[in-house]
mmCIF file of C-alpha atoms and ligand atoms in Angstrom:
data_model
loop_
_atom_site.group_PDB
_atom_site.id
_atom_site.type_symbol
_atom_site.label_atom_id
_atom_site.label_comp_id
_atom_site.label_asym_id
_atom_site.label_seq_id
_atom_site.Cartn_x
_atom_site.Cartn_y
_atom_site.Cartn_z
ATOM 1 C CA UNK A 3 0.000 0.000 0.000
ATOM 2 C CA UNK A 4 1.221 3.467 -0.883
ATOM 3 C CA UNK A 5 2.589 5.388 2.089
ATOM 4 C CA UNK A 6 3.371 9.076 2.495
ATOM 5 C CA UNK A 7 5.331 11.131 4.986
ATOM 6 C CA UNK A 8 3.280 13.196 7.427
ATOM 7 C CA UNK A 9 4.462 16.561 6.081
ATOM 8 C CA UNK A 10 3.413 15.543 2.548
ATOM 9 C CA UNK A 11 0.068 14.315 3.809
ATOM 10 C CA UNK A 12 -0.624 17.637 5.515
ATOM 11 C CA UNK A 13 0.477 19.582 2.459
ATOM 12 C CA UNK A 14 -1.770 17.504 0.180
ATOM 13 C CA UNK A 15 -4.729 18.232 2.471
ATOM 14 C CA UNK A 16 -4.245 21.990 2.181
ATOM 15 C CA UNK A 17 -2.407 22.826 5.384
ATOM 16 C CA UNK A 18 0.168 24.988 3.599
ATOM 17 C CA UNK A 19 3.652 24.608 2.237
ATOM 18 C CA UNK A 20 5.826 21.641 3.167
ATOM 19 C CA UNK A 21 7.892 23.955 5.366
ATOM 20 C CA UNK A 22 4.807 25.242 7.147
ATOM 21 C CA UNK A 23 3.492 21.696 7.654
ATOM 22 C CA UNK A 24 6.820 20.627 9.182
ATOM 23 C CA UNK A 25 6.560 23.596 11.529
ATOM 24 C CA UNK A 26 3.032 22.577 12.558
ATOM 25 C CA UNK A 27 4.366 19.143 13.462
ATOM 26 C CA UNK A 28 7.354 20.628 15.322
ATOM 27 C CA UNK A 29 4.948 22.882 17.264
ATOM 28 C CA UNK A 30 3.014 19.814 18.469
ATOM 29 C CA UNK A 31 -0.125 20.957 16.635
ATOM 30 C CA UNK A 32 -0.663 17.650 14.807
ATOM 31 C CA UNK A 33 -2.018 14.378 16.239
ATOM 32 C CA UNK A 34 -2.362 11.087 14.387
ATOM 33 C CA UNK A 35 -4.540 8.374 15.885
ATOM 34 C CA UNK A 36 -4.928 10.524 19.002
ATOM 35 C CA UNK A 37 -1.164 10.762 19.630
ATOM 36 C CA UNK A 38 0.897 13.921 19.049
ATOM 37 C CA UNK A 39 3.058 13.523 15.945
ATOM 38 C CA UNK A 40 6.698 14.377 16.507
ATOM 39 C CA UNK A 41 8.443 13.495 13.244
ATOM 40 C CA UNK A 42 7.519 15.071 9.945
ATOM 41 C CA UNK A 43 9.013 12.098 8.102
ATOM 42 C CA UNK A 44 6.894 9.429 9.853
ATOM 43 C CA UNK A 45 5.091 7.535 7.115
ATOM 44 C CA UNK A 46 1.448 6.495 7.000
ATOM 45 C CA UNK A 47 -0.982 4.925 4.563
ATOM 46 C CA UNK A 48 -2.806 8.147 3.731
ATOM 47 C CA UNK A 49 -6.231 6.945 2.474
ATOM 48 C CA UNK A 50 -8.691 7.305 5.346
ATOM 49 C CA UNK A 51 -6.018 8.454 7.826
ATOM 50 C CA UNK A 52 -7.574 10.264 10.782
ATOM 51 C CA UNK A 53 -5.540 13.155 12.125
ATOM 52 C CA UNK A 54 -6.072 16.416 13.959
ATOM 53 C CA UNK A 55 -4.538 19.844 13.501
ATOM 54 C CA UNK A 56 -4.957 22.258 16.405
ATOM 55 C CA UNK A 57 -7.489 19.784 17.822
ATOM 56 C CA UNK A 58 -9.633 19.880 14.706
ATOM 57 C CA UNK A 59 -10.293 16.392 13.308
ATOM 58 C CA UNK A 60 -9.630 15.618 9.639
ATOM 59 C CA UNK A 61 -9.674 12.527 7.439
ATOM 60 C CA UNK A 62 -7.235 12.242 4.542
ATOM 61 C CA UNK A 63 -8.945 12.387 1.178
ATOM 62 C CA UNK A 64 -7.079 12.096 -2.126
ATOM 63 C CA UNK A 65 -9.747 14.373 -3.600
ATOM 64 C CA UNK A 66 -12.655 16.212 -2.077
ATOM 65 C CA UNK A 67 -16.182 16.369 -3.475
ATOM 66 C CA UNK A 68 -18.324 18.935 -1.701
ATOM 67 C CA UNK A 69 -21.882 20.202 -1.807
ATOM 68 C CA UNK A 70 -22.617 23.746 -0.654
ATOM 69 C CA UNK A 71 -25.989 25.389 -0.131
ATOM 70 C CA UNK A 72 -24.953 28.677 -1.682
ATOM 71 C CA UNK A 73 -26.500 31.801 -0.200
ATOM 72 C CA UNK A 74 -27.179 34.912 -2.260
ATOM 73 C CA UNK A 75 -24.377 37.489 -2.346
ATOM 74 C CA UNK A 76 -21.418 35.192 -3.129
ATOM 75 C CA UNK A 77 -19.531 34.846 -6.399
ATOM 76 C CA UNK A 78 -18.339 31.536 -7.801
ATOM 77 C CA UNK A 79 -15.225 33.147 -9.289
ATOM 78 C CA UNK A 80 -11.838 32.693 -7.613
ATOM 79 C CA UNK A 81 -11.234 36.404 -8.127
ATOM 80 C CA UNK A 82 -14.587 37.932 -7.291
ATOM 81 C CA UNK A 83 -15.367 41.492 -8.305
ATOM 82 C CA UNK A 84 -18.202 42.734 -6.111
ATOM 83 C CA UNK A 85 -19.095 40.037 -3.585
ATOM 84 C CA UNK A 86 -17.119 37.561 -1.488
ATOM 85 C CA UNK A 87 -16.123 34.279 -3.130
ATOM 86 C CA UNK A 88 -18.059 31.100 -2.304
ATOM 87 C CA UNK A 89 -14.722 29.618 -1.236
ATOM 88 C CA UNK A 90 -14.782 31.914 1.799
ATOM 89 C CA UNK A 91 -17.691 29.790 3.093
ATOM 90 C CA UNK A 92 -15.406 26.732 3.301
ATOM 91 C CA UNK A 93 -12.427 25.950 5.542
ATOM 92 C CA UNK A 94 -9.343 27.619 4.059
ATOM 93 C CA UNK A 95 -7.700 24.207 3.520
ATOM 94 C CA UNK A 96 -10.012 23.680 0.564
ATOM 95 C CA UNK A 97 -8.806 26.820 -1.212
ATOM 96 C CA UNK A 98 -5.208 25.719 -0.595
ATOM 97 C CA UNK A 99 -5.917 22.425 -2.299
ATOM 98 C CA UNK A 100 -7.471 24.229 -5.240
ATOM 99 C CA UNK A 101 -11.092 23.278 -4.737
ATOM 100 C CA UNK A 102 -13.222 24.914 -7.435
ATOM 101 C CA UNK A 103 -16.929 25.183 -8.150
ATOM 102 C CA UNK A 104 -18.258 22.753 -10.757
ATOM 103 C CA UNK A 105 -19.894 25.295 -13.056
ATOM 104 C CA UNK A 106 -21.133 28.600 -11.758
ATOM 105 C CA UNK A 107 -24.170 30.129 -10.175
ATOM 106 C CA UNK A 108 -24.803 33.869 -10.385
ATOM 107 C CA UNK A 109 -24.021 35.872 -7.259
ATOM 108 C CA UNK A 110 -27.738 36.203 -6.484
ATOM 109 C CA UNK A 111 -28.621 32.566 -7.266
ATOM 110 C CA UNK A 112 -28.923 30.311 -4.238
ATOM 111 C CA UNK A 113 -28.849 26.556 -3.775
ATOM 112 C CA UNK A 114 -26.852 23.497 -4.691
ATOM 113 C CA UNK A 115 -23.267 24.051 -5.797
ATOM 114 C CA UNK A 116 -20.774 21.213 -6.161
ATOM 115 C CA UNK A 117 -17.078 21.861 -5.632
ATOM 116 C CA UNK A 118 -14.043 19.640 -6.043
ATOM 117 C CA UNK A 119 -10.283 19.559 -6.509
ATOM 118 C CA UNK A 120 -10.587 16.639 -8.935
ATOM 119 C CA UNK A 121 -9.974 18.186 -12.354
ATOM 120 C CA UNK A 122 -11.236 15.130 -14.244
ATOM 121 C CA UNK A 123 -14.500 15.169 -12.256
ATOM 122 C CA UNK A 124 -15.020 18.898 -12.852
ATOM 123 C CA UNK A 125 -14.271 18.524 -16.538
ATOM 124 C CA UNK A 126 -16.529 15.489 -16.968
ATOM 125 C CA UNK A 127 -19.470 17.097 -15.176
ATOM 126 C CA UNK A 128 -19.071 20.362 -17.057
ATOM 127 C CA UNK A 129 -19.001 18.626 -20.434
ATOM 128 C CA UNK A 130 -22.053 19.423 -22.574
ATOM 129 C CA UNK A 131 -22.038 15.740 -23.654
ATOM 130 C CA UNK A 132 -22.840 14.650 -20.104
ATOM 131 C CA UNK A 133 -26.463 15.877 -20.037
ATOM 132 C CA UNK A 134 -26.736 16.035 -16.244
ATOM 133 C CA UNK A 135 -30.083 17.718 -15.498
ATOM 134 C CA UNK A 136 -29.912 20.734 -13.229
ATOM 135 C CA UNK A 137 -33.167 21.657 -11.565
ATOM 136 C CA UNK A 138 -33.949 25.269 -10.705
ATOM 137 C CA UNK A 139 -36.858 26.898 -8.934
ATOM 138 C CA UNK A 140 -37.459 30.371 -10.317
ATOM 139 C CA UNK A 141 -39.666 33.000 -8.724
ATOM 140 C CA UNK A 142 -41.070 35.251 -11.390
ATOM 141 C CA UNK A 143 -42.184 38.868 -11.326
ATOM 142 C CA UNK A 144 -45.347 38.171 -13.296
ATOM 143 C CA UNK A 145 -47.620 35.143 -12.922
ATOM 144 C CA UNK A 146 -46.567 31.932 -14.610
ATOM 145 C CA UNK A 147 -48.865 31.225 -17.549
ATOM 146 C CA UNK A 148 -49.399 28.172 -19.756
ATOM 147 C CA UNK A 149 -47.992 30.289 -22.618
ATOM 148 C CA UNK A 150 -44.774 30.932 -20.684
ATOM 149 C CA UNK A 151 -44.334 27.217 -19.992
ATOM 150 C CA UNK A 152 -45.069 26.364 -23.613
ATOM 151 C CA UNK A 153 -42.491 28.900 -24.835
ATOM 152 C CA UNK A 154 -39.815 27.487 -22.545
ATOM 153 C CA UNK A 155 -40.559 23.951 -23.654
ATOM 154 C CA UNK A 156 -40.790 24.796 -27.354
ATOM 155 C CA UNK A 157 -37.657 26.943 -27.287
ATOM 156 C CA UNK A 158 -36.771 30.607 -26.878
ATOM 157 C CA UNK A 159 -34.200 32.391 -28.991
ATOM 158 C CA UNK A 160 -31.432 34.146 -27.054
ATOM 159 C CA UNK A 161 -29.580 36.776 -29.040
ATOM 160 C CA UNK A 162 -26.125 35.106 -28.956
ATOM 161 C CA UNK A 163 -27.315 31.540 -29.524
ATOM 162 C CA UNK A 164 -27.480 29.930 -32.950
ATOM 163 C CA UNK A 165 -30.714 28.037 -32.195
ATOM 164 C CA UNK A 166 -33.604 28.344 -29.728
ATOM 165 C CA UNK A 167 -32.939 26.840 -26.283
ATOM 166 C CA UNK A 168 -35.500 24.559 -24.713
ATOM 167 C CA UNK A 169 -36.111 23.598 -21.080
ATOM 168 C CA UNK A 170 -38.460 21.313 -19.238
ATOM 169 C CA UNK A 171 -40.674 23.482 -17.098
ATOM 170 C CA UNK A 172 -43.635 23.079 -14.791
ATOM 171 C CA UNK A 173 -45.591 25.442 -12.642
ATOM 172 C CA UNK A 174 -45.205 25.194 -8.864
ATOM 173 C CA UNK A 175 -47.497 28.035 -7.865
ATOM 174 C CA UNK A 176 -48.665 31.381 -9.178
ATOM 175 C CA UNK A 177 -45.208 32.933 -9.452
ATOM 176 C CA UNK A 178 -42.885 29.950 -9.168
ATOM 177 C CA UNK A 179 -41.831 27.368 -11.688
ATOM 178 C CA UNK A 180 -39.397 24.498 -11.846
ATOM 179 C CA UNK A 181 -37.023 24.565 -14.810
ATOM 180 C CA UNK A 182 -34.679 21.753 -15.801
ATOM 181 C CA UNK A 183 -31.624 22.475 -17.929
ATOM 182 C CA UNK A 184 -29.025 20.137 -19.292
ATOM 183 C CA UNK A 185 -26.773 22.879 -20.615
ATOM 184 C CA UNK A 186 -25.350 25.719 -18.585
ATOM 185 C CA UNK A 187 -25.255 28.821 -20.737
ATOM 186 C CA UNK A 188 -24.517 32.183 -19.183
ATOM 187 C CA UNK A 189 -27.526 33.405 -17.116
ATOM 188 C CA UNK A 190 -29.554 30.806 -18.975
ATOM 189 C CA UNK A 191 -32.651 30.634 -16.787
ATOM 190 C CA UNK A 192 -32.883 34.393 -16.350
ATOM 191 C CA UNK A 193 -32.359 35.057 -20.046
ATOM 192 C CA UNK A 194 -34.854 32.396 -21.091
ATOM 193 C CA UNK A 195 -37.494 33.816 -18.759
ATOM 194 C CA UNK A 196 -36.811 37.327 -20.035
ATOM 195 C CA UNK A 197 -36.991 36.144 -23.653
ATOM 196 C CA UNK A 198 -40.336 34.520 -22.836
ATOM 197 C CA UNK A 199 -41.644 37.861 -21.546
ATOM 198 C CA UNK A 200 -41.341 37.421 -17.773
ATOM 199 C CA UNK A 201 -38.602 38.273 -15.262
ATOM 200 C CA UNK A 202 -36.712 36.093 -12.803
ATOM 201 C CA UNK A 203 -36.900 37.683 -9.336
ATOM 202 C CA UNK A 204 -35.144 34.825 -7.504
ATOM 203 C CA UNK A 205 -33.444 31.613 -8.544
ATOM 204 C CA UNK A 206 -32.488 28.543 -6.540
ATOM 205 C CA UNK A 207 -30.832 25.363 -7.849
ATOM 206 C CA UNK A 208 -32.486 22.471 -6.045
ATOM 207 C CA UNK A 209 -30.899 19.424 -7.728
ATOM 208 C CA UNK A 210 -28.043 18.240 -9.906
ATOM 209 C CA UNK A 211 -28.893 14.824 -11.361
ATOM 210 C CA UNK A 212 -30.219 12.793 -8.447
ATOM 211 C CA UNK A 213 -28.494 14.913 -5.775
ATOM 212 C CA UNK A 214 -31.124 17.102 -4.197
ATOM 213 C CA UNK A 215 -30.692 19.985 -1.815
ATOM 214 C CA UNK A 216 -33.576 18.655 0.300
ATOM 215 C CA UNK A 217 -31.877 15.295 0.878
ATOM 216 C CA UNK A 218 -28.616 16.974 1.913
ATOM 217 C CA UNK A 219 -30.420 19.006 4.597
ATOM 218 C CA UNK A 220 -27.869 21.808 4.428
ATOM 219 C CA UNK A 221 -28.673 25.171 5.980
ATOM 220 C CA UNK A 222 -27.862 28.186 3.779
ATOM 221 C CA UNK A 223 -24.090 28.612 3.680
ATOM 222 C CA UNK A 224 -23.461 25.091 5.004
ATOM 223 C CA UNK A 225 -21.484 22.427 3.127
ATOM 224 C CA UNK A 226 -20.815 18.701 3.353
ATOM 225 C CA UNK A 227 -18.585 16.051 1.814
ATOM 226 C CA UNK A 228 -20.272 13.930 -0.834
ATOM 227 C CA UNK A 229 -19.464 10.283 -0.241
ATOM 228 C CA UNK A 230 -19.310 7.871 -3.218
ATOM 229 C CA UNK A 231 -22.955 6.838 -2.757
ATOM 230 C CA UNK A 232 -24.081 10.423 -3.054
ATOM 231 C CA UNK A 233 -21.715 11.137 -5.960
ATOM 232 C CA UNK A 234 -23.152 8.190 -7.805
ATOM 233 C CA UNK A 235 -26.560 9.856 -7.539
ATOM 234 C CA UNK A 236 -25.405 12.554 -9.969
ATOM 235 C CA UNK A 237 -26.049 10.063 -12.748
ATOM 236 C CA UNK A 238 -29.397 8.997 -11.320
ATOM 237 C CA UNK A 239 -31.980 11.270 -12.780
ATOM 238 C CA UNK A 240 -34.490 12.235 -10.166
ATOM 239 C CA UNK A 241 -37.894 10.895 -11.127
ATOM 240 C CA UNK A 242 -39.246 14.441 -10.960
ATOM 241 C CA UNK A 243 -36.881 15.595 -13.667
ATOM 242 C CA UNK A 244 -37.093 12.636 -16.026
ATOM 243 C CA UNK A 245 -40.414 13.458 -17.506
ATOM 244 C CA UNK A 246 -42.257 16.528 -16.529
ATOM 245 C CA UNK A 247 -45.948 16.994 -16.975
ATOM 246 C CA UNK A 248 -47.003 19.461 -19.633
ATOM 247 C CA UNK A 249 -47.998 22.940 -18.610
ATOM 248 C CA UNK A 250 -49.986 23.060 -15.393
ATOM 249 C CA UNK A 251 -53.000 25.287 -15.691
ATOM 250 C CA UNK A 252 -52.445 28.415 -13.590
ATOM 251 C CA UNK A 253 -55.259 27.290 -11.299
ATOM 252 C CA UNK A 254 -53.671 23.891 -10.416
HETATM 253 N N1 URA B 303 -29.285 30.315 -14.877
HETATM 254 C C1 URA B 303 -29.153 31.596 -14.473
HETATM 255 O O1 URA B 303 -29.712 32.496 -15.057
HETATM 256 N N2 URA B 303 -28.385 31.843 -13.384
HETATM 257 C C2 URA B 303 -27.758 30.875 -12.680
HETATM 258 O O2 URA B 303 -27.082 31.171 -11.687
HETATM 259 C C3 URA B 303 -27.921 29.556 -13.113
HETATM 260 C C4 URA B 303 -28.690 29.292 -14.209
#
């Protein structure tokens, strides 16, 4: 089994440079298996290793896969312009290990955001060939009408797109609808609603594939690790999103 020295393990988990990690060990700030670690060159099998830094417990992970319930007022960019970055909602170790959002939500969009430091995972999920449905709940300025739903389903033309974009859509109540997209064009939901003659007042992403915000039970701003069972759910299309009923009448 592959082993690694303690300083390398700490560095790989985002605790800073090798030099800094050696200093943490020298300062007695690191425990492994409940015992203070004294030698930076002690070797361990890293996968699943439980350790603590300044009494905070950690488990080694070769890569991290996270879900965040993004609040409004945070940017997904690493170099945000007007609002704090979503990364500031996570322990700083994740920024050190280059965790990045998988796709982006607008600063005022809330809800499910996946983040990872696994480049292959990010790339695969972001690929347009992957067709992972993303489910949004939009609150509209004007009432949702059967015509609006029909336009979204039949396709609306956005000015910089070569062809009309379609979405599955169903009414939730008078001014809320659920929209499912498989692409992720810039401001897509907001622009589609505007092109269909309404306005998006608030937007929340509630699911990515079979991973739903409800099942994660995350408060706004809270995050969790996604274990392999949950990650697998990305490919499981939630029954709600597989086939949506046609337009609900406004009275239903
Ligand atoms: N569509 C939008 O308009 N904004 C988002 O943040 C996501 C999808």
